[in-house]
Coordinates of C-alpha atoms in Angstrom, one line a residue:
Chain G
M1 CA -5.6 32.5 -8.6
T2 CA -3.3 34.5 -10.8
F3 CA 0.4 34.1 -10.6
T4 CA 3.1 36.1 -12.2
I5 CA 6.0 33.9 -13.2
P6 CA 9.2 35.9 -13.4
I7 CA 10.6 35.8 -16.9
D8 CA 14.1 34.6 -17.1
N9 CA 15.7 35.9 -20.3
G10 CA 19.1 34.6 -19.4
D11 CA 22.3 36.6 -19.4
A12 CA 21.4 40.2 -18.7
L13 CA 24.3 41.5 -20.7
K14 CA 24.3 39.4 -23.9
N15 CA 20.6 38.9 -24.5
A16 CA 18.6 41.7 -26.0
E17 CA 15.3 40.7 -24.4
A18 CA 17.0 40.6 -21.0
D19 CA 17.3 44.4 -21.1
S20 CA 13.8 44.5 -19.6
Q21 CA 15.4 43.0 -16.5
R22 CA 17.9 45.7 -15.8
T23 CA 17.9 49.5 -15.4
L24 CA 18.9 51.2 -18.6
Y25 CA 17.4 54.7 -18.1
P26 CA 15.7 56.5 -15.2
Y27 CA 12.0 57.3 -15.6
V28 CA 10.6 59.3 -12.7
T29 CA 13.4 61.3 -11.2
G30 CA 14.1 63.6 -8.3
T31 CA 16.4 66.5 -8.6
S32 CA 19.1 67.8 -6.2
I33 CA 19.6 67.1 -2.5
V34 CA 21.7 69.6 -0.5
A35 CA 22.9 68.7 3.0
I36 CA 25.3 70.2 5.6
K37 CA 26.7 69.4 9.0
Y38 CA 25.9 72.0 11.6
K39 CA 26.4 72.6 15.3
D40 CA 24.0 70.0 16.6
G41 CA 23.9 67.5 13.7
V42 CA 22.9 67.5 10.0
L43 CA 20.5 69.4 7.9
M44 CA 19.2 68.1 4.6
A45 CA 17.0 69.9 2.0
S46 CA 15.2 68.7 -1.0
D47 CA 12.2 69.7 -3.1
M48 CA 9.2 67.4 -3.5
G49 CA 9.2 67.0 -7.2
G50 CA 9.2 63.9 -9.3
S51 CA 9.9 64.6 -13.0
Y52 CA 8.8 62.3 -15.8
G53 CA 11.4 63.4 -18.4
S54 CA 10.7 67.1 -18.9
T55 CA 7.3 67.0 -17.3
L56 CA 7.0 68.0 -13.6
R57 CA 4.6 65.2 -13.0
Y58 CA 4.6 64.5 -9.3
K59 CA 4.7 67.2 -6.7
N60 CA 4.4 65.4 -3.4
I61 CA 7.3 63.1 -3.2
E62 CA 9.3 62.9 0.0
R63 CA 12.8 62.4 -1.0
V64 CA 14.3 62.5 2.5
K65 CA 13.5 59.7 5.0
A66 CA 14.6 58.7 8.5
I67 CA 16.5 55.5 8.8
G68 CA 16.6 53.8 12.2
K69 CA 17.3 56.1 15.1
H70 CA 20.4 57.8 13.9
S71 CA 20.3 58.4 10.2
L72 CA 18.6 60.4 7.4
L73 CA 18.6 59.3 3.8
G74 CA 18.1 61.7 0.9
A75 CA 17.9 60.5 -2.8
S76 CA 18.0 62.1 -6.2
G77 CA 17.5 60.1 -9.3
E78 CA 15.0 57.3 -10.0
I79 CA 12.2 57.4 -7.4
S80 CA 11.3 53.7 -7.7
D81 CA 14.9 52.7 -7.0
F82 CA 14.9 55.0 -4.0
Q83 CA 11.8 53.1 -2.8
E84 CA 13.6 49.8 -3.3
I85 CA 16.5 51.1 -1.3
L86 CA 14.1 52.1 1.5
R87 CA 12.9 48.5 1.5
Y88 CA 16.4 47.1 1.9
L89 CA 17.1 49.5 4.7
D90 CA 13.8 48.8 6.4
E91 CA 14.8 45.1 6.5
L92 CA 18.3 46.0 7.7
V93 CA 16.9 48.2 10.5
L94 CA 14.3 45.6 11.4
N95 CA 17.0 42.9 11.9
D96 CA 19.1 45.3 13.8
N97 CA 16.2 46.1 16.2
M98 CA 15.4 42.4 16.6
W99 CA 18.8 41.8 18.1
D100 CA 17.6 44.0 21.0
D101 CA 21.0 44.1 22.4
G102 CA 21.9 47.7 22.9
N103 CA 23.9 47.9 19.7
S104 CA 22.4 49.9 16.8
L105 CA 23.3 50.8 13.3
G106 CA 24.8 54.2 13.1
P107 CA 25.0 56.5 10.0
K108 CA 28.5 55.2 9.1
E109 CA 27.3 51.6 9.0
V110 CA 24.3 52.5 6.9
H111 CA 26.5 54.5 4.5
N112 CA 28.9 51.7 4.0
Y113 CA 26.1 49.2 3.6
L114 CA 24.6 51.4 0.8
T115 CA 28.0 51.7 -0.8
R116 CA 28.3 48.0 -1.0
V117 CA 24.8 47.6 -2.4
M118 CA 25.3 50.4 -5.1
Y119 CA 28.7 49.1 -6.1
N120 CA 27.6 45.5 -6.4
R121 CA 24.6 46.5 -8.6
R122 CA 26.9 48.6 -10.8
N123 CA 29.1 45.6 -11.2
K124 CA 26.2 43.6 -12.6
F125 CA 25.3 46.4 -15.0
N126 CA 22.0 46.9 -13.2
P127 CA 22.4 50.0 -11.2
L128 CA 20.1 51.6 -8.7
W129 CA 19.9 54.9 -10.5
N130 CA 20.3 57.2 -7.5
T131 CA 22.7 59.5 -5.8
L132 CA 22.2 59.0 -2.1
V133 CA 23.0 61.4 0.7
L134 CA 23.3 59.8 4.1
G135 CA 23.5 62.0 7.2
G136 CA 23.2 61.2 10.9
V137 CA 24.4 61.7 14.5
K138 CA 25.5 59.0 16.9
N139 CA 27.1 59.3 20.2
G140 CA 27.5 63.0 19.6
E141 CA 29.4 62.6 16.3
S142 CA 27.9 64.0 13.2
Y143 CA 28.3 62.1 9.9
L144 CA 27.5 63.1 6.4
G145 CA 28.3 61.1 3.2
M146 CA 27.2 60.4 -0.3
V147 CA 27.1 57.4 -2.6
S148 CA 26.5 57.6 -6.3
M149 CA 24.9 55.1 -8.7
I150 CA 28.3 53.7 -9.6
G151 CA 29.4 53.2 -6.1
V152 CA 31.6 56.2 -5.6
S153 CA 31.3 57.0 -1.9
F154 CA 32.8 59.7 0.4
E155 CA 32.2 61.8 3.5
D156 CA 32.3 65.6 3.7
N157 CA 31.0 68.5 5.8
H158 CA 28.6 69.5 3.0
V159 CA 27.3 67.6 0.0
A160 CA 25.0 68.1 -2.9
T161 CA 23.7 65.9 -5.7
G162 CA 22.8 66.6 -9.3
F163 CA 22.6 70.2 -10.2
G164 CA 23.4 71.0 -6.6
N165 CA 26.9 69.9 -7.3
H166 CA 27.3 72.8 -9.7
L167 CA 25.1 75.4 -8.2
A168 CA 25.0 74.8 -4.4
R169 CA 28.5 73.5 -3.6
P170 CA 30.3 76.7 -4.5
I171 CA 28.1 78.6 -2.1
L172 CA 28.7 76.0 0.6
R173 CA 32.4 76.1 0.1
D174 CA 32.4 79.8 0.7
E175 CA 29.9 80.1 3.5
W176 CA 29.8 76.9 5.4
R177 CA 31.2 76.9 9.0
A178 CA 31.4 74.1 11.6
D179 CA 29.5 76.0 14.2
L180 CA 26.4 77.0 12.2
S181 CA 23.4 77.4 14.3
F182 CA 20.1 75.8 13.2
E183 CA 18.7 79.1 11.9
D184 CA 21.9 79.9 10.0
G185 CA 22.1 76.4 8.6
V186 CA 18.5 76.7 7.3
K187 CA 19.2 80.1 5.8
L188 CA 22.3 78.7 4.0
L189 CA 20.3 75.8 2.6
E190 CA 17.5 78.0 1.5
K191 CA 20.0 80.2 -0.3
C192 CA 21.2 77.1 -2.2
M193 CA 17.7 75.9 -2.9
R194 CA 16.7 79.3 -4.2
V195 CA 19.5 79.3 -6.7
L196 CA 18.5 75.8 -7.8
L197 CA 14.9 76.9 -8.1
Y198 CA 15.9 79.7 -10.4
R199 CA 18.3 77.7 -12.5
D200 CA 17.3 74.0 -12.4
R201 CA 14.3 73.4 -14.6
S202 CA 13.3 70.2 -12.8
A203 CA 13.1 72.0 -9.4
I204 CA 9.8 72.9 -8.0
N205 CA 9.0 75.5 -5.4
K206 CA 7.9 73.1 -2.6
L207 CA 10.7 72.0 -0.3
Q208 CA 11.3 70.2 2.9
I209 CA 14.2 70.6 5.3
A210 CA 15.0 67.7 7.5
K211 CA 17.1 67.9 10.7
I212 CA 18.8 65.1 12.6
T213 CA 20.4 65.6 16.0
E214 CA 21.3 63.3 18.9
E215 CA 17.6 63.6 19.9
G216 CA 16.2 62.3 16.6
V217 CA 14.8 63.3 13.3
T218 CA 12.5 66.1 12.3
V219 CA 11.2 66.6 8.8
S220 CA 9.6 70.0 8.2
Q221 CA 6.2 70.5 6.6
P222 CA 6.5 71.4 2.9
Y223 CA 6.9 75.1 2.2
S224 CA 7.9 77.4 -0.6
L225 CA 10.6 80.0 -1.0
K226 CA 10.0 83.7 -1.9
T227 CA 11.3 84.4 -5.4
F228 CA 11.8 87.6 -7.2
W229 CA 11.4 87.9 -10.9
E230 CA 11.5 91.7 -11.3
F231 CA 15.3 91.9 -12.0
Q232 CA 15.9 94.5 -14.6
A233 CA 17.9 92.0 -16.7
F234 CA 14.8 89.9 -17.1
H235 CA 12.6 92.7 -18.3
N236 CA 14.5 92.9 -21.6
P237 CA 16.6 89.8 -21.6
T238 CA 17.9 90.1 -25.2
A239 CA 19.0 93.8 -24.6
G240 CA 22.6 92.9 -24.8
A241 CA 22.4 90.9 -28.0
Q242 CA 19.4 91.8 -30.2
G243 CA 18.3 89.1 -32.6
S244 CA 20.6 86.5 -31.3
W245 CA 20.0 83.4 -29.3
Chain K
M1 CA 28.5 8.9 33.1
F2 CA 28.0 5.4 32.0
R3 CA 27.3 3.9 28.6
N4 CA 23.6 3.5 28.0
Q5 CA 21.3 2.6 25.1
Y6 CA 20.4 6.2 24.3
D7 CA 23.9 7.6 23.7
T8 CA 24.7 6.4 20.2
D9 CA 23.2 9.2 18.2
V10 CA 23.0 12.8 18.9
T11 CA 19.5 12.7 17.6
T12 CA 18.3 10.2 20.2
W13 CA 16.7 11.6 23.4
S14 CA 17.0 9.6 26.6
P15 CA 13.8 9.0 28.5
T16 CA 14.9 11.6 31.1
G17 CA 15.1 14.2 28.4
R18 CA 18.9 14.2 27.9
L19 CA 21.0 14.2 24.8
F20 CA 24.0 12.1 25.8
Q21 CA 26.1 12.8 22.8
V22 CA 26.0 16.5 23.6
E23 CA 26.9 15.8 27.2
Y24 CA 29.8 13.7 26.1
A25 CA 31.0 16.5 23.9
M26 CA 31.0 18.7 27.0
E27 CA 33.1 16.1 28.7
A28 CA 35.7 16.6 26.0
V29 CA 35.9 20.2 27.0
K30 CA 36.7 19.2 30.6
Q31 CA 39.6 17.1 29.4
G32 CA 41.3 19.9 27.6
S33 CA 43.9 22.1 29.3
A34 CA 42.6 25.1 31.2
A35 CA 41.6 28.4 29.7
I36 CA 40.6 31.4 31.8
G37 CA 38.8 34.6 31.0
L38 CA 38.1 37.7 33.0
R39 CA 36.8 41.1 32.3
S40 CA 36.6 44.6 33.7
R41 CA 34.3 47.3 32.3
S42 CA 36.9 48.2 29.7
H43 CA 39.2 45.2 29.3
V44 CA 39.1 41.5 28.8
V45 CA 42.0 39.1 29.6
L46 CA 42.2 35.6 28.2
A47 CA 44.8 33.2 29.6
C48 CA 45.6 29.6 29.1
V49 CA 47.9 26.8 30.2
N50 CA 50.4 25.7 27.6
K51 CA 50.3 22.0 27.5
A52 CA 52.6 20.2 25.1
Q53 CA 52.3 16.6 24.0
S54 CA 55.8 15.8 25.1
E55 CA 59.0 17.6 26.0
L56 CA 60.0 17.5 22.3
S57 CA 57.0 19.2 20.9
S58 CA 55.7 22.7 21.0
H59 CA 52.4 23.5 22.8
Q60 CA 49.1 24.0 21.0
K61 CA 47.8 27.4 20.2
K62 CA 44.7 27.9 22.2
I63 CA 44.0 31.6 22.1
F64 CA 43.1 33.2 18.7
K65 CA 42.7 36.7 17.6
V66 CA 39.3 37.0 15.9
D67 CA 39.5 40.8 15.2
D68 CA 41.1 43.8 16.9
H69 CA 38.3 43.8 19.4
I70 CA 37.6 40.1 19.8
G71 CA 39.7 37.2 21.0
V72 CA 38.8 33.6 21.8
A73 CA 40.4 31.0 24.1
I74 CA 39.5 27.3 23.6
A75 CA 39.5 24.1 25.6
G76 CA 38.8 20.7 24.2
L77 CA 39.3 19.4 20.7
T78 CA 41.7 22.1 19.5
A79 CA 41.0 21.1 15.9
D80 CA 37.3 21.9 16.3
G81 CA 38.4 25.1 18.0
R82 CA 40.5 26.2 15.1
V83 CA 37.7 25.7 12.7
L84 CA 35.3 27.7 14.8
S85 CA 37.9 30.5 15.2
R86 CA 38.2 30.6 11.4
Y87 CA 34.4 30.9 11.2
M88 CA 34.5 33.7 13.7
R89 CA 37.2 35.6 11.9
S90 CA 35.2 35.2 8.7
E91 CA 32.0 36.7 10.3
A92 CA 34.0 39.5 11.9
I93 CA 35.7 40.5 8.7
N94 CA 32.6 40.3 6.6
H95 CA 30.8 42.6 9.0
S96 CA 33.7 45.0 9.0
F97 CA 33.8 45.1 5.2
T98 CA 30.1 45.7 4.8
Y99 CA 29.6 48.2 7.6
E100 CA 33.1 49.6 8.2
S101 CA 32.4 48.9 11.8
P102 CA 33.4 46.2 14.3
L103 CA 31.0 43.3 14.8
P104 CA 29.5 43.5 18.3
V105 CA 30.8 40.5 20.2
G106 CA 27.3 39.7 21.5
R107 CA 26.1 39.1 18.0
L108 CA 29.1 37.0 17.1
V109 CA 28.5 34.6 20.0
V110 CA 24.9 34.1 19.0
H111 CA 26.0 33.2 15.5
L112 CA 28.5 30.8 17.0
A113 CA 25.9 29.3 19.3
D114 CA 23.4 28.8 16.5
K115 CA 26.1 27.0 14.5
A116 CA 26.8 24.7 17.4
Q117 CA 23.1 24.0 17.9
V118 CA 22.8 22.7 14.3
C119 CA 25.2 19.9 15.1
T120 CA 23.0 18.8 18.0
Q121 CA 20.1 18.2 15.7
R122 CA 21.5 16.5 12.6
S123 CA 22.0 12.7 12.5
W124 CA 24.9 13.1 10.1
K125 CA 26.8 15.5 12.3
R126 CA 28.5 15.5 15.7
P127 CA 28.7 18.3 18.2
Y128 CA 31.8 20.5 18.3
G129 CA 34.0 19.2 21.1
V130 CA 35.3 22.5 22.2
G131 CA 34.3 25.2 24.7
L132 CA 35.1 28.8 23.7
L133 CA 35.7 31.7 26.0
V134 CA 35.0 34.7 23.7
G135 CA 36.1 38.1 25.0
G136 CA 35.3 41.2 23.1
L137 CA 33.9 44.8 22.9
D138 CA 30.7 46.2 21.8
E139 CA 28.9 49.5 22.3
S140 CA 28.2 48.7 26.0
G141 CA 31.8 47.9 26.8
A142 CA 33.8 44.7 27.4
H143 CA 32.1 41.3 27.5
L144 CA 33.1 37.7 28.2
Y145 CA 31.1 34.8 26.9
Y146 CA 31.3 31.1 27.2
N147 CA 30.1 29.0 24.2
C148 CA 29.2 25.4 24.9
P149 CA 29.1 22.4 22.5
S150 CA 25.4 22.3 23.4
G151 CA 24.8 25.6 21.6
N152 CA 24.2 27.5 24.8
Y153 CA 26.1 30.6 25.6
F154 CA 26.4 32.5 28.8
E155 CA 27.9 35.9 29.8
Y156 CA 30.5 36.0 32.6
Q157 CA 32.5 38.4 34.7
A158 CA 35.1 35.7 34.9
F159 CA 35.2 32.0 34.0
A160 CA 37.5 29.0 33.6
I161 CA 37.1 25.9 31.5
G162 CA 39.2 22.7 31.0
S163 CA 41.0 20.4 33.3
R164 CA 41.4 21.6 36.9
S165 CA 39.4 24.7 36.0
Q166 CA 37.5 24.3 39.3
A167 CA 40.5 25.5 41.2
A168 CA 40.7 28.6 39.0
K169 CA 37.0 29.2 39.3
T170 CA 37.2 29.0 43.1
Y171 CA 39.9 31.7 43.0
L172 CA 37.8 33.8 40.6
E173 CA 34.7 33.4 42.7
R174 CA 36.5 35.0 45.7
R175 CA 37.6 38.0 43.6
F176 CA 35.2 38.6 40.8
E177 CA 33.2 41.4 42.4
S178 CA 36.1 43.7 42.2
F179 CA 36.9 42.9 38.5
G180 CA 34.5 45.4 37.1
D181 CA 36.5 48.3 38.3
S182 CA 39.9 46.6 38.1
S183 CA 42.8 48.3 36.4
R184 CA 44.2 46.5 33.3
E185 CA 47.3 45.5 35.3
D186 CA 45.3 44.0 38.2
L187 CA 43.2 42.1 35.7
I188 CA 46.2 40.6 34.1
K189 CA 47.6 39.7 37.5
D190 CA 44.4 38.0 38.5
A191 CA 44.4 36.0 35.3
I192 CA 47.9 34.7 35.9
L193 CA 47.1 33.9 39.5
A194 CA 44.0 32.0 38.3
V195 CA 46.3 30.0 35.9
R196 CA 48.6 29.2 38.8
E197 CA 45.6 27.7 40.6
T198 CA 45.1 25.2 37.8
L199 CA 48.7 24.0 38.0
Q200 CA 48.2 22.6 41.5
G201 CA 51.6 23.0 42.9
E202 CA 53.7 23.1 39.7
T203 CA 55.9 26.2 39.7
L204 CA 54.4 28.9 37.5
K205 CA 56.7 30.0 34.7
S206 CA 55.9 32.4 31.9
S207 CA 56.6 29.5 29.4
L208 CA 53.7 27.6 30.9
C209 CA 51.0 30.2 30.1
T210 CA 49.8 32.4 27.3
V211 CA 48.1 35.6 28.2
S212 CA 46.2 38.0 25.9
V213 CA 44.6 41.4 26.5
L214 CA 42.1 43.5 24.7
G215 CA 40.2 46.6 25.7
V216 CA 38.8 50.0 24.9
G217 CA 41.5 51.7 22.9
E218 CA 43.7 48.6 23.0
P219 CA 43.5 46.1 20.2
F220 CA 43.8 42.4 20.9
H221 CA 47.4 41.2 21.4
F222 CA 49.4 38.7 23.3
L223 CA 51.7 39.6 26.2
D224 CA 55.3 38.5 25.6
Q225 CA 57.1 36.2 27.9
E226 CA 59.0 38.9 29.6
T227 CA 55.9 40.8 30.6
I228 CA 54.3 37.7 32.0
Q229 CA 57.4 36.7 33.9
K230 CA 57.6 40.2 35.5
V231 CA 54.0 39.7 36.8
I232 CA 54.8 36.3 38.1
D233 CA 57.9 37.6 39.8
T234 CA 55.9 40.1 41.8
F235 CA 54.0 37.3 43.6
E236 CA 56.1 34.1 43.3
K237 CA 58.7 35.7 45.6
V238 CA 56.3 36.1 48.5
P239 CA 53.2 34.1 47.7
E240 CA 51.3 35.2 51.0
D241 CA 52.0 38.9 50.7
E242 CA 50.1 39.7 47.6
A243 CA 48.6 42.9 49.0
G244 CA 52.0 44.3 49.6
E245 CA 53.2 43.5 46.2
A246 CA 50.2 45.0 44.5
G247 CA 51.7 48.5 44.5
E248 CA 55.1 47.3 43.1
A249 CA 53.3 45.1 40.7
G250 CA 51.2 47.9 39.4
E251 CA 54.3 50.0 38.6
G252 CA 56.3 47.2 37.2
E253 CA 53.6 46.0 34.9
A254 CA 52.7 49.5 33.7
E255 CA 56.3 50.0 32.6
A256 CA 56.6 46.5 31.1
A257 CA 53.3 46.9 29.3
A258 CA 54.3 50.2 27.9
A259 CA 57.6 48.8 26.7
A260 CA 56.3 45.6 25.4
A261 CA 55.4 45.7 21.7
P262 CA 52.3 43.7 20.8
A263 CA 54.1 40.5 20.1
E264 CA 53.0 37.2 18.7
Q265 CA 52.3 34.4 21.2
G266 CA 55.4 33.5 23.0
G267 CA 57.8 35.9 21.3
G268 CA 61.0 37.0 23.0
G269 CA 61.9 33.6 24.5
A270 CA 65.5 33.9 23.4
G271 CA 66.7 35.1 26.7
D272 CA 64.9 32.5 28.7
Q273 CA 67.1 29.4 29.2
D274 CA 64.2 27.2 30.4
V275 CA 62.3 27.5 27.1
A276 CA 63.0 24.6 24.7
P277 CA 63.7 25.9 21.2
M278 CA 60.5 24.5 19.8
E279 CA 58.3 26.3 22.4
M280 CA 57.2 29.4 20.7

């Protein structure tokens, strides 16, 4: 029989060897998540890529998952930490179901639980290297929130992580409305994802859109967006400044 | 119950399958002054009799706020009751902090019952000598539970514990079927009438009872002496004719309830000449 005995290197902050026990840098990362509230619930979009530094190494990673009956969790950042979070939540939902008493965890409860987990890890200098997006619907009320790896947490009508913060949110600020239909919501998200595809080098053209309503969760099959590369400006990109960078 | 050779330790079974120490603990509950709880679909009322050690002392606090949506009334060893209330408050606030959401009362009573059970199975512990009527809200509405020293808990539409609680229970048994759809005011009136039953002839005064209410959209709070006295006045005048008073009572209480600020237990006693200064 083989056992692995956990190595205890002592104080994770003062001991150099103990750095192997805490997260210092992310390794396999997911890029942006973009999510919006719409008429019937919440829509969340992500691509299926996992980058290993500058290499687009994994192309079939689902970065949006259903949590319980009422929530959807999307993550960018370290994929292994996302998987760890899914395990925590799995246990949480399991215990909630075992009560079997008619009460169930809603998206607000899950969001706050995650905020506590992320913040407490940050305090120990051993963060879960993710920015999480939590969306859901319970009793007719839509909920959408975000938690970062340092425990910053808030709710909004539309959120985005990573590059999405810079590229998608301005679009959402201009074009989001409370009464978006499903089709319009998807079009809006695709618009954001297309910009990210053009401009974020860790984005890949294989995305999933997940929807959550009072009825439940649906995650679409992966699909790709049409892109257009024949813009005149790209034909001769240095036309405006010959010989310069 | 008589002394017998199996009643020394809580960890000793009797040949007939009883744990006498646990049963003795339940006797302690019966000795405490009465506590009553009733619920409708949306509200829970907890009421108790204020028994003071002597005329010189104040009465013991027997109803505790656990959270905005949960309250508990105790009967028996009040010290044990205080400790358990503190535990309940702790559970409720920890849940609230982690999940930003109120702890469902049904889950709290299970935690409480499991805690009580531990004391029935350790040779170095004794059972808690207090019965708890826990009233609270969860997703399915208002609930009332009774937690026993034995570690059992039961859900009730209405219940009474403590000394002379049988009289209150008889009253509640006659009326409980209507409680589900009762208005808040009628529920309060029924609670006070049930308290009166336990007094067995003693005149009911607002200083003798403590009443608390919680409900959907209404955080837990105590009713002040004035409000309680107004309710008492609607039926003490003509004890037989309760049906006739019901209309008046509904109006009077609605006004009083709207005017009464959520006050601490026994607040506003300044105007009441009968209340000794120490009685809060």
